[in-house]
Coordinates of C-alpha atoms and ligand atoms in Angstrom, one line a residue:
Chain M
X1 CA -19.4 -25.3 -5.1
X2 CA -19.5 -21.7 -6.6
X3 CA -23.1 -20.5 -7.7
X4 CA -23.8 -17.3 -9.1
X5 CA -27.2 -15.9 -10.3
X6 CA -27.8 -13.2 -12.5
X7 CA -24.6 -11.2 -11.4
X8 CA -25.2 -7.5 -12.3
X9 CA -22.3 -4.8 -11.9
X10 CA -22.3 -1.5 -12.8
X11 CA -19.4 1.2 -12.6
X12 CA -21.5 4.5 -12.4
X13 CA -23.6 4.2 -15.8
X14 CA -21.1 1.6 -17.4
X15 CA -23.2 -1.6 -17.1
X16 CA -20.2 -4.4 -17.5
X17 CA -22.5 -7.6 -16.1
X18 CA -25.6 -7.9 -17.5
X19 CA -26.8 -10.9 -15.7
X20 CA -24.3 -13.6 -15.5
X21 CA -24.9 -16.7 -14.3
X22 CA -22.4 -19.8 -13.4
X23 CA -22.8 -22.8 -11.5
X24 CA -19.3 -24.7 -10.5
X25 CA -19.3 -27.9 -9.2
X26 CA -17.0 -29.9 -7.0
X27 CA -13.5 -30.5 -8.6
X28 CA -14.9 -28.9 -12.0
X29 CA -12.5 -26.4 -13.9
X30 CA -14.2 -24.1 -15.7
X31 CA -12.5 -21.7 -18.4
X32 CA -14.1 -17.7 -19.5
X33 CA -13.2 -16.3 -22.5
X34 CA -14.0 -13.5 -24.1
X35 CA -12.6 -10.4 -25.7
X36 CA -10.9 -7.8 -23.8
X37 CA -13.6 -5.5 -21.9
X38 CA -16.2 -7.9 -21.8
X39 CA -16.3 -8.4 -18.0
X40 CA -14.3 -11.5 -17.3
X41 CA -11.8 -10.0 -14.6
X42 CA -15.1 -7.9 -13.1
X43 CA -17.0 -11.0 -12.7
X44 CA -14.2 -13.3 -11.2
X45 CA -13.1 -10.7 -8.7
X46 CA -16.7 -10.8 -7.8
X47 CA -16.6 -14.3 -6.9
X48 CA -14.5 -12.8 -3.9
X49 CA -16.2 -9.3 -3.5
X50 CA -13.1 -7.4 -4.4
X51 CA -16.2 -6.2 -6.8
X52 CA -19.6 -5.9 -4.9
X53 CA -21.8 -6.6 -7.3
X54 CA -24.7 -4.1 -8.1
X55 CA -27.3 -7.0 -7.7
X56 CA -27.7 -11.0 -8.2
X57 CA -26.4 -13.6 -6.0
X58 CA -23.0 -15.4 -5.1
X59 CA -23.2 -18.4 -3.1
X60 CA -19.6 -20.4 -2.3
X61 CA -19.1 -23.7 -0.5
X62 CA -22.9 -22.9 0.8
X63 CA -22.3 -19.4 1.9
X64 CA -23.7 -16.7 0.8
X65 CA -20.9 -13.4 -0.3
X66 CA -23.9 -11.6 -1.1
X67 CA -25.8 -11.3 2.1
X68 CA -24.9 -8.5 4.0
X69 CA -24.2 -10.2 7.2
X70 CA -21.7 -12.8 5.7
X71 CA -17.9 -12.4 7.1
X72 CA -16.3 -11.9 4.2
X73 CA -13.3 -11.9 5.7
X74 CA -13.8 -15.7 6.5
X75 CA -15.5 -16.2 2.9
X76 CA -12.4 -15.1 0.9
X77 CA -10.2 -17.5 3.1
X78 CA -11.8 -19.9 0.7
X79 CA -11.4 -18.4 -2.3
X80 CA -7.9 -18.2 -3.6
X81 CA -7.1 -15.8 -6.5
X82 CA -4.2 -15.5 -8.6
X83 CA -3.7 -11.6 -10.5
X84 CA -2.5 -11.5 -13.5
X85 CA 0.4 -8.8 -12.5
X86 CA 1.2 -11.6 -9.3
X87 CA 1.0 -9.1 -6.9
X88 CA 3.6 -10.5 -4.4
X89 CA 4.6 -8.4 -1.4
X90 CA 7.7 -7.1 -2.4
X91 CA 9.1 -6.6 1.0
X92 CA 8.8 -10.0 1.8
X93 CA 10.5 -13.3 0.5
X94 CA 9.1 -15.3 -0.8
X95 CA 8.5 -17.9 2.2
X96 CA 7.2 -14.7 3.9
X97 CA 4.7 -14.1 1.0
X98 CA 3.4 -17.1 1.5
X99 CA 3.1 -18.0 5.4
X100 CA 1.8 -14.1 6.1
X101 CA -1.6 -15.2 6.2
X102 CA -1.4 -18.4 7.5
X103 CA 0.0 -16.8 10.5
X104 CA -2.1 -13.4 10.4
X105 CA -5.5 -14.7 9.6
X106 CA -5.4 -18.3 10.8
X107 CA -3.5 -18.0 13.2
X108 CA -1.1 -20.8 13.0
X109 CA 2.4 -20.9 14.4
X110 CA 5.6 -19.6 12.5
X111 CA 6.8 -23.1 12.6
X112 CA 3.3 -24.5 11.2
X113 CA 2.9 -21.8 8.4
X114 CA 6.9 -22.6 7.2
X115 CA 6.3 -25.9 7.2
X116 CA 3.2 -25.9 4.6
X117 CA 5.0 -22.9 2.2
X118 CA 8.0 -25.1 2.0
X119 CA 5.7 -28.2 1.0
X120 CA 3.7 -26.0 -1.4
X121 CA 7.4 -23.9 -2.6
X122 CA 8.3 -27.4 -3.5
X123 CA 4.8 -28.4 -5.0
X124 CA 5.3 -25.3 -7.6
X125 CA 9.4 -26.2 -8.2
X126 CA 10.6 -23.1 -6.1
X127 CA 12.0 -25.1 -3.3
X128 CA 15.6 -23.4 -3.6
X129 CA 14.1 -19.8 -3.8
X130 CA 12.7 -19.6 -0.6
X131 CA 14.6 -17.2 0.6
X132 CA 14.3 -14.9 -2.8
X133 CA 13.0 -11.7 -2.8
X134 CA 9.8 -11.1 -5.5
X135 CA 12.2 -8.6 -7.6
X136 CA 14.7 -11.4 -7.5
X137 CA 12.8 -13.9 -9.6
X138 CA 11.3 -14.3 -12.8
X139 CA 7.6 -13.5 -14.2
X140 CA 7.1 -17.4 -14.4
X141 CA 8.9 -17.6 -10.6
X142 CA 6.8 -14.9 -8.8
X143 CA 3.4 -16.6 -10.1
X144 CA 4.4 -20.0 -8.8
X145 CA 4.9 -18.2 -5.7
X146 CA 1.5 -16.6 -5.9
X147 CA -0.3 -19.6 -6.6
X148 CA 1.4 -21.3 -3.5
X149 CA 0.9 -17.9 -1.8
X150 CA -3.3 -18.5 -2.0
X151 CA -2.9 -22.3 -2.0
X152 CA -1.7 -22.0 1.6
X153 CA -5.0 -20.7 3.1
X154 CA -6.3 -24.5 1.8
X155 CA -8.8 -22.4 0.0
X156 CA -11.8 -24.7 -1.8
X157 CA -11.9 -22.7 -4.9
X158 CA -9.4 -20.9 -7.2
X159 CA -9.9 -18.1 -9.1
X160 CA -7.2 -17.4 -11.9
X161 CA -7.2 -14.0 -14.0
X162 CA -5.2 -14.2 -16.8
X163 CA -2.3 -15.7 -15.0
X164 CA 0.1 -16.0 -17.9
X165 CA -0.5 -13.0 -20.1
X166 CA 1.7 -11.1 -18.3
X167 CA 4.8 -13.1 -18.4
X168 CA 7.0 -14.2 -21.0
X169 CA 6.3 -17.3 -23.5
X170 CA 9.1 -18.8 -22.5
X171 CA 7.5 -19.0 -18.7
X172 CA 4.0 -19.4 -20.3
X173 CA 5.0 -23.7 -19.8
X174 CA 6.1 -23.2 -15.9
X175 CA 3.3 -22.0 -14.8
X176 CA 0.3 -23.6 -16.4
X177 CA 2.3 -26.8 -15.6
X178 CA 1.2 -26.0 -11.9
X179 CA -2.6 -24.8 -12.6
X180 CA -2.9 -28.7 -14.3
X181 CA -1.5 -30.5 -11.4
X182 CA -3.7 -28.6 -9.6
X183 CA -6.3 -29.7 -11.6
X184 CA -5.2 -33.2 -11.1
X185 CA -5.1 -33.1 -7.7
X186 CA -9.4 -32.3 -7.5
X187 CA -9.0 -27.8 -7.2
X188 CA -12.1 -26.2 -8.4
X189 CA -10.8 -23.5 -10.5
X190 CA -12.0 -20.5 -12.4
X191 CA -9.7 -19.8 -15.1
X192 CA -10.4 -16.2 -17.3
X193 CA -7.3 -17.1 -19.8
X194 CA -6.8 -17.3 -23.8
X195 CA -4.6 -20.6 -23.2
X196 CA -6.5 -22.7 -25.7
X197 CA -4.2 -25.6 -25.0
X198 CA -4.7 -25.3 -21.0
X199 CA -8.6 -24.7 -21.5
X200 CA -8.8 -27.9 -23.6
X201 CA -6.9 -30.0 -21.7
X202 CA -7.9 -29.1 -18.5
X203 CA -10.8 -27.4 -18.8
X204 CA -14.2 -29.2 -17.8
X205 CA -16.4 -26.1 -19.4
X206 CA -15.4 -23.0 -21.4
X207 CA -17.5 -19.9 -21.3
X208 CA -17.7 -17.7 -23.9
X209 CA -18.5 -14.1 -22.3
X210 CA -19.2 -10.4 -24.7
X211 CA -20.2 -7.7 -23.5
X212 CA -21.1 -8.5 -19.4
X213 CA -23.2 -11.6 -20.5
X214 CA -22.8 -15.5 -21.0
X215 CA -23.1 -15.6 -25.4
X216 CA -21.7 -19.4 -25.2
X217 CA -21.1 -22.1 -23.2
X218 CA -20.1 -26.1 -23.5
X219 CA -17.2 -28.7 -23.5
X220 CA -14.1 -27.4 -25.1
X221 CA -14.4 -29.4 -27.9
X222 CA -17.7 -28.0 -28.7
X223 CA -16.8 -24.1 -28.0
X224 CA -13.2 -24.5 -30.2
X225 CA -14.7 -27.5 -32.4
X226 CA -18.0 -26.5 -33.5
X227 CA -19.3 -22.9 -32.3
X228 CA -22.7 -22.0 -32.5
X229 CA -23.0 -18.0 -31.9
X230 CA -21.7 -15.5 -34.6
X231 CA -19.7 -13.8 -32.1
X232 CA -17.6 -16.8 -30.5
X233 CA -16.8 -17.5 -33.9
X234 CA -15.5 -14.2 -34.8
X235 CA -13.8 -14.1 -31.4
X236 CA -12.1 -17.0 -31.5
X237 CA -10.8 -16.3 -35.5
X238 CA -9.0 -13.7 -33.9
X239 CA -7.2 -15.3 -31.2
X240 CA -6.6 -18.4 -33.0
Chain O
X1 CA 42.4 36.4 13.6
X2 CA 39.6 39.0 14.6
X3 CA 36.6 37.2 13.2
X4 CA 37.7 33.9 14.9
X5 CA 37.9 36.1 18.1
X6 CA 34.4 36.9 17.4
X7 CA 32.8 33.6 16.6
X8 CA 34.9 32.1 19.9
X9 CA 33.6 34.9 21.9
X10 CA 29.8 34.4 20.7
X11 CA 29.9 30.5 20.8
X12 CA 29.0 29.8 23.9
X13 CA 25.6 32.0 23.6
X14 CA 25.3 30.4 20.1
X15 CA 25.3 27.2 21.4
X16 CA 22.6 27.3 24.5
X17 CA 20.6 28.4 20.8
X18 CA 22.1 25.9 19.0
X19 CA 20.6 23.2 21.8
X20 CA 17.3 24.7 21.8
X21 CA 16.6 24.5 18.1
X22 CA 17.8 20.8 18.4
X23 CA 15.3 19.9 21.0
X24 CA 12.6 21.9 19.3
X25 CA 13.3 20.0 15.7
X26 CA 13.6 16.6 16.7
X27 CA 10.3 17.1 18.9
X28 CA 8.9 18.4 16.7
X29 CA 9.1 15.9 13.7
X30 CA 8.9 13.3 16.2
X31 CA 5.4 14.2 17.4
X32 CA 4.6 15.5 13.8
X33 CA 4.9 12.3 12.3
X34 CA 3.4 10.2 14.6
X35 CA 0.4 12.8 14.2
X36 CA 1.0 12.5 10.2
X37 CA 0.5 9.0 10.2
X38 CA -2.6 9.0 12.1
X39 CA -4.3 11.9 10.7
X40 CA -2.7 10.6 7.1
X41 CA -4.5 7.4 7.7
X42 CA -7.6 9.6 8.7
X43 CA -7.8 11.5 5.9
X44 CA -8.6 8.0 3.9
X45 CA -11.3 7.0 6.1
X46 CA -14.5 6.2 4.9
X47 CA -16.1 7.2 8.4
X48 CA -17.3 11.1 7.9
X49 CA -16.2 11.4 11.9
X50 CA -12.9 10.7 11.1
X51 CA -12.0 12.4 7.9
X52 CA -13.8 15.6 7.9
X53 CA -11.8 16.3 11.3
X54 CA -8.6 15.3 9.5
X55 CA -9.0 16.8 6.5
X56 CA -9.9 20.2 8.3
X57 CA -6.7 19.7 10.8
X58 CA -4.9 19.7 7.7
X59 CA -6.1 22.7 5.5
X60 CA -5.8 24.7 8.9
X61 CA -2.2 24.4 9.8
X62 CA -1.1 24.1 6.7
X63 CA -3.5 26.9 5.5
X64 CA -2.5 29.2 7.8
X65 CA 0.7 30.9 8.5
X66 CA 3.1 29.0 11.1
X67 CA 3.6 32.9 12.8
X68 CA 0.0 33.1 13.7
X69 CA 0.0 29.8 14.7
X70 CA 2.3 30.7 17.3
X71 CA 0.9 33.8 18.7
X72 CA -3.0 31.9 18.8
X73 CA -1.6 28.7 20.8
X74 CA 0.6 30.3 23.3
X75 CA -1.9 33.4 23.7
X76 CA -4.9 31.3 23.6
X77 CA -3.9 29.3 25.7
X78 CA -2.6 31.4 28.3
X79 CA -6.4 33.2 27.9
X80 CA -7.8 29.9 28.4
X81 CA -6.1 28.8 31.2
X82 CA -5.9 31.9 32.9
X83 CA -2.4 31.5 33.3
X84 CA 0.6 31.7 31.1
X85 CA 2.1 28.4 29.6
X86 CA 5.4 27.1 29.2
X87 CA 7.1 28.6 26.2
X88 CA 9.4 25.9 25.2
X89 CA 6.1 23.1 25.5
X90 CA 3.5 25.7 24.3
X91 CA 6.2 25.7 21.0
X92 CA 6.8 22.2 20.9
X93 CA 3.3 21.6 21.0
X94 CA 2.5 24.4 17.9
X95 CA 5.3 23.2 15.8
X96 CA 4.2 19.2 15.9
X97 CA 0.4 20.2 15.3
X98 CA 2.5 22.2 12.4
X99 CA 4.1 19.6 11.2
X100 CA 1.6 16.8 11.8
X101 CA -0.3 18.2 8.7
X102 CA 2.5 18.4 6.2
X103 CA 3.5 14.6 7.7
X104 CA -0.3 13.5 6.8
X105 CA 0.1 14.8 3.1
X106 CA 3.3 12.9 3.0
X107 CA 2.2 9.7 4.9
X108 CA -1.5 9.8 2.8
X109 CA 0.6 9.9 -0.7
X110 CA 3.0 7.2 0.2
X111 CA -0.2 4.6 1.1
X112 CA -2.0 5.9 -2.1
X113 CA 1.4 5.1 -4.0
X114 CA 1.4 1.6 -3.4
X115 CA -0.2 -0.4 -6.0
X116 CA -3.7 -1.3 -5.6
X117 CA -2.8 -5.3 -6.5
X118 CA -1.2 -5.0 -2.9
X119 CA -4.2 -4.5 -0.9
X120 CA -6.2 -6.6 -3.3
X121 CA -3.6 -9.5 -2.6
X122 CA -3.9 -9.5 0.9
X123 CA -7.7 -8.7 1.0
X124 CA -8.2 -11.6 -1.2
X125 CA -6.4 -14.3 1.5
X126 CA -8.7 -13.1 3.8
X127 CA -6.8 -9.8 6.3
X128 CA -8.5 -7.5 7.5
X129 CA -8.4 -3.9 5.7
X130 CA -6.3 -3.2 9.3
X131 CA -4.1 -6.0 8.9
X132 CA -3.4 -5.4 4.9
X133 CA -2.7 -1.8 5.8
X134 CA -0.4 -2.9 9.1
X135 CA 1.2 -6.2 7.3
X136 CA 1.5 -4.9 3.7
X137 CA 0.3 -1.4 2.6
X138 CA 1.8 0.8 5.5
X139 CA 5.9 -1.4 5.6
X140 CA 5.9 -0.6 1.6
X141 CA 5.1 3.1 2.2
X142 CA 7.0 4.1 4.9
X143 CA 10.1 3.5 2.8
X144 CA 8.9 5.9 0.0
X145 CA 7.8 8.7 2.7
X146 CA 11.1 8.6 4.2
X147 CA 12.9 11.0 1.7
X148 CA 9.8 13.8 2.0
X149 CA 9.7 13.4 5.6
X150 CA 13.5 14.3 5.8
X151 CA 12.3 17.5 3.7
X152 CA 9.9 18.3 6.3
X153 CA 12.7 17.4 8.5
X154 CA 15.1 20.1 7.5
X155 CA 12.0 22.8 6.6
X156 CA 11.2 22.1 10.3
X157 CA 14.6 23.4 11.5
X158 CA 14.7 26.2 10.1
X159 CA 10.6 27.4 10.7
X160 CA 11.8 27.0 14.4
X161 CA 13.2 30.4 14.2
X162 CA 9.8 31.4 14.2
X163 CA 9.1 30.6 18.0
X164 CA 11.4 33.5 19.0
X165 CA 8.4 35.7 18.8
X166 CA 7.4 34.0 21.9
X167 CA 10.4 34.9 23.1
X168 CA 12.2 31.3 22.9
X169 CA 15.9 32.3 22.3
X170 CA 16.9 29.5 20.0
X171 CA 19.7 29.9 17.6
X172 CA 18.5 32.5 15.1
X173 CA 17.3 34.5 18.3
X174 CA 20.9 34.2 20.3
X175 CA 22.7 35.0 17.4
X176 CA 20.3 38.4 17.2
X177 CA 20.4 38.9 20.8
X178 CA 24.9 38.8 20.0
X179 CA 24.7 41.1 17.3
X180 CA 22.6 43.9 19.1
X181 CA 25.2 44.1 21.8
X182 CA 28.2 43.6 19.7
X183 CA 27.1 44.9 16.3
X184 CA 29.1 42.8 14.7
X185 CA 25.9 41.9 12.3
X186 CA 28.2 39.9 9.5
X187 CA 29.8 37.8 11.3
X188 CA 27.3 36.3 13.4
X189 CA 24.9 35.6 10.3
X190 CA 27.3 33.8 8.6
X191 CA 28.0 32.0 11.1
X192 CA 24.5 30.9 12.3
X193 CA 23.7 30.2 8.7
X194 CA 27.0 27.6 9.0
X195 CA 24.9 26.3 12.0
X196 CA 22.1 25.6 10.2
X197 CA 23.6 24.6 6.9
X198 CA 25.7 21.8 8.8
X199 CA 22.1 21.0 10.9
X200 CA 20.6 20.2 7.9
X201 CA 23.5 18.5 5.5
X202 CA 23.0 16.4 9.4
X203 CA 19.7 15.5 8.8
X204 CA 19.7 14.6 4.9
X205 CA 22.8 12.3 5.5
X206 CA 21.4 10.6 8.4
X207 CA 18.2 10.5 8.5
X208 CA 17.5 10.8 4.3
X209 CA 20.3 8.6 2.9
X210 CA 21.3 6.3 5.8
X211 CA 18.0 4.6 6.5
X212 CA 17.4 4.9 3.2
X213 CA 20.0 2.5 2.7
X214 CA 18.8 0.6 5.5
X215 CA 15.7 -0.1 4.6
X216 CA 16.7 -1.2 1.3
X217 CA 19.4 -3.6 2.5
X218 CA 16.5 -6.0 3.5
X219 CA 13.9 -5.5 1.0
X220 CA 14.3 -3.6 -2.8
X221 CA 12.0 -1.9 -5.4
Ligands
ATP301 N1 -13.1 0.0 -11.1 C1 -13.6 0.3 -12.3 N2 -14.2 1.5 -12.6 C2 -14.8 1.8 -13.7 N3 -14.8 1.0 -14.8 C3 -14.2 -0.2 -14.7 C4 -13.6 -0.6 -13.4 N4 -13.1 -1.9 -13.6 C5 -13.4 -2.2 -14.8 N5 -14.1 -1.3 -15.5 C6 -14.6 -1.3 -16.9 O1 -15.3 -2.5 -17.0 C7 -15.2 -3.1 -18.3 C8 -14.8 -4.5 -18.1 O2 -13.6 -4.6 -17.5 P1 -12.9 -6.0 -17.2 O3 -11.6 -5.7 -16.6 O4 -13.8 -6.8 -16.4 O5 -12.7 -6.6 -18.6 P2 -11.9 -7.9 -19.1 O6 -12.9 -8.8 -19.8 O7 -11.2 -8.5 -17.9 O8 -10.9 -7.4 -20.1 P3 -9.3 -7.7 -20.3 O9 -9.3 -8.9 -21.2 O10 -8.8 -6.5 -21.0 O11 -8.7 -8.0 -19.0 C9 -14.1 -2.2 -19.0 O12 -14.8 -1.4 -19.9 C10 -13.5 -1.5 -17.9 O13 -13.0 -0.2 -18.4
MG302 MG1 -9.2 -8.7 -17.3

């Protein structure tokens, strides 16, 4: 589903990928961790060129982001992606936030785009808040929002950066409640979090990224369990 | 009273002014702002075609001094056209282009103040950089440009004084045009700065905190 070969990305003389490489299968939920300036939110926002990479090759649901004749436009409609600061429109309710591109970009009616954001408001437990505006809800609220917000393009990927490290623990629960039904339900997913519990539970793979390259990679139970690099060890004594 | 004598006697004067300085503000800032937001937006562009033309727009008018402004329109047109042109539209036209520029400062730092997550967001379900701007970016910013452009509102009234040098009688010019026959010099100052003052207490209630308010009734932060 997602393949990426030797992903390069440079900011001006700060190299931040050195070479990453990730293949993603069908249904297949795959966690990146790493410490903070490694590279992890710089390679999953190139999975939907909000980064262009400096060189290496993307390839989703069998198109190619990297060739310069793709429509990226029509690319990213696949490729849902959930910030860590949510990022709602805060001019809009939250409905609004959610059937805006439906109706923009796809084209579907009003009636058609209300119709799947009240379905997907009450997939995430928001069905009442529908009318709420983003500064009207909590952390754990406007996220749900945001994931139904990119599950309402039907994308066939989703891309999660840190999606809980900016709320509160208490709404920690809410929200990774929705990323594993997700999960259930068959969503490929790219998940850049420190939610051990999440990544073991849910997570199919867990890479370990330092420093713009791939140091570790394997089941959960072998990357938490039984480390073999230096480095994932160290990293993970700190977060654990 | 005597002064009340004199302000009833130089009203009517005062007022054909008073009308004239109206027309020529609201004109003014209209046209300026639709300018603004264009040239705003251009000043942003990637496109070298686009944004060196804007960004040289800008540093003119706003580089230069509105006086000479004046005199090079309405002179340089009239040389150009090889007739004279109409001083109220030749003034109307040189104080939009005027304020056009100090709109596009205002309009390009509202779009820049909106968080970069925004146009991320909307890029990332697949708009357009057109329909993020038009859908998400540009509804968030006018709302923040609204209390600057009701500045530029009120400095526009009074740099329409300027036009008189044209000839234009507008309120500062009536009230001069009163004085030299009358001589009563105090008077008539005060009272077209009371004009003026009122104008602009006007604008900033109206135009500043009303739809201010408005625009917050629907939609905060
Ligand atoms: N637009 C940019 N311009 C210049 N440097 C950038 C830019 N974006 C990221 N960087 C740099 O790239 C490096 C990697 O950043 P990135 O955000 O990918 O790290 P991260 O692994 O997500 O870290 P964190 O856990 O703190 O989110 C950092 O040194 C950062 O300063
Ligand atoms: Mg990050």
């Amino acid at each position: 589903m997602i393949v990426a070969k030797n992903v390069h990305k440079s900011f001006g003389h700060l190299e931040v990928l050195r070479g990453i490489d990730l293949h993603v299968k069908e249904q297949e939920v795959v966690v990146i961790i790493g410490p903070s300036g490694s590279g992890k939110s710089t390679f999953l926002r190139c999975l939907n060129l909000l980064e262009e990479p400096t060189s290496g090759e993307i390839i989703i649901d069998g198109m190619c982001l990297t060739d310069k004749t793709s429509d990226i436009n029509k690319i990213r409609q696949n490729v849902g992606m959930v910030f860590q600061r949510f990022n709602l429109f805060p001019h809009k309710t939250a409905l609004e936030n959610i059937t805006l591109a439906p109706i923009k970009v796809k084209g579907l009616t009003e009636n058609e785009a209300i119709a799947i954001a009240r379905d997907l408001l009450g997939k995430v437990g928001l069905q009442d808040k529908e009318s709420s505006y983003p500064d009207q809800l909590s952390g754990g609220q406007q996220q749900r929002v945001a994931i139904a917000r990119a599950l309402a393009m039907k994308p066939k990927v989703m891309l999660f950066d840190e999606p809980t490290s900016a709320l509160d623990p208490e709404m920690v629960g809410e929200v990774l409640a929705v990323m594993k039904d997700l999960a259930r339900d068959g969503m490929t997913m790219v998940v850049v979090t420190h939610e051990m519990g999440f990544a073991r539970e849910v997570g199919d793979r867990v890479l370990f990224i330092d420093e713009g390259k791939v140091i570790e990679e394997g089941t959960p139970e072998q990357i938490f369990g039984n480390p073999q690099n230096e480095r994932t060890r160290s990293f993970l004594n700190k977060i654990l | 009273m005597e002064l009340l004598q004199i302000w009833k006697d130089a009203l009517p004067v005062l007022m054909v002014g008073l009308k004239l300085t109206i027309q020529l503000t609201v004109l003014a800032v209209f046209f300026g702002s639709i300018i603004g937001l264009f040239v705003g937006l251009g000043k942003m562009s990637r496109i070298p075609l686009i944004k060196i033309p804007s960004v040289v727009y800008v540093e003119f008018f706003r580089g230069s001094p509105l006086l000479v402004q004046i005199f090079l329109i309405y002179f340089g047109l009239s040389q150009v056209l090889g007739h004279s042109v109409d001083k109220f539209w030749s003034s109307v036209a040189v104080l939009s282009l005027n304020s056009g520029a100090y709109c596009a400062e205002i309009f390009r730092a509202g779009i820049q103040s909106i968080e970069r997550g925004q146009m991320e967001a909307a890029r990332s379900l697949g708009m357009t950089h057109t329909q993020a701007m038009r859908y998400v970016i540009l509804p968030q910013a006018f709302k923040r440009v609204i209390p600057p452009l009701g500045n530029e509102f009120i400095a526009m009234l009074k740099d329409t004084s300027l036009v008189s040098v044209i000839g234009l009688v507008e309120l500062a010019r009536s009230g001069q045009l009163i004085v030299s026959t009358t001589y009563n010099a105090f008077q008539i100052w005060f009272l077209v700065a009371i004009f003026y003052i009122v104008l602009t207490v006007l604008i900033s209630e109206f135009f500043v905190n009303r739809m201010e308010r408005r625009l917050q009734a629907g939609d905060r932060s």
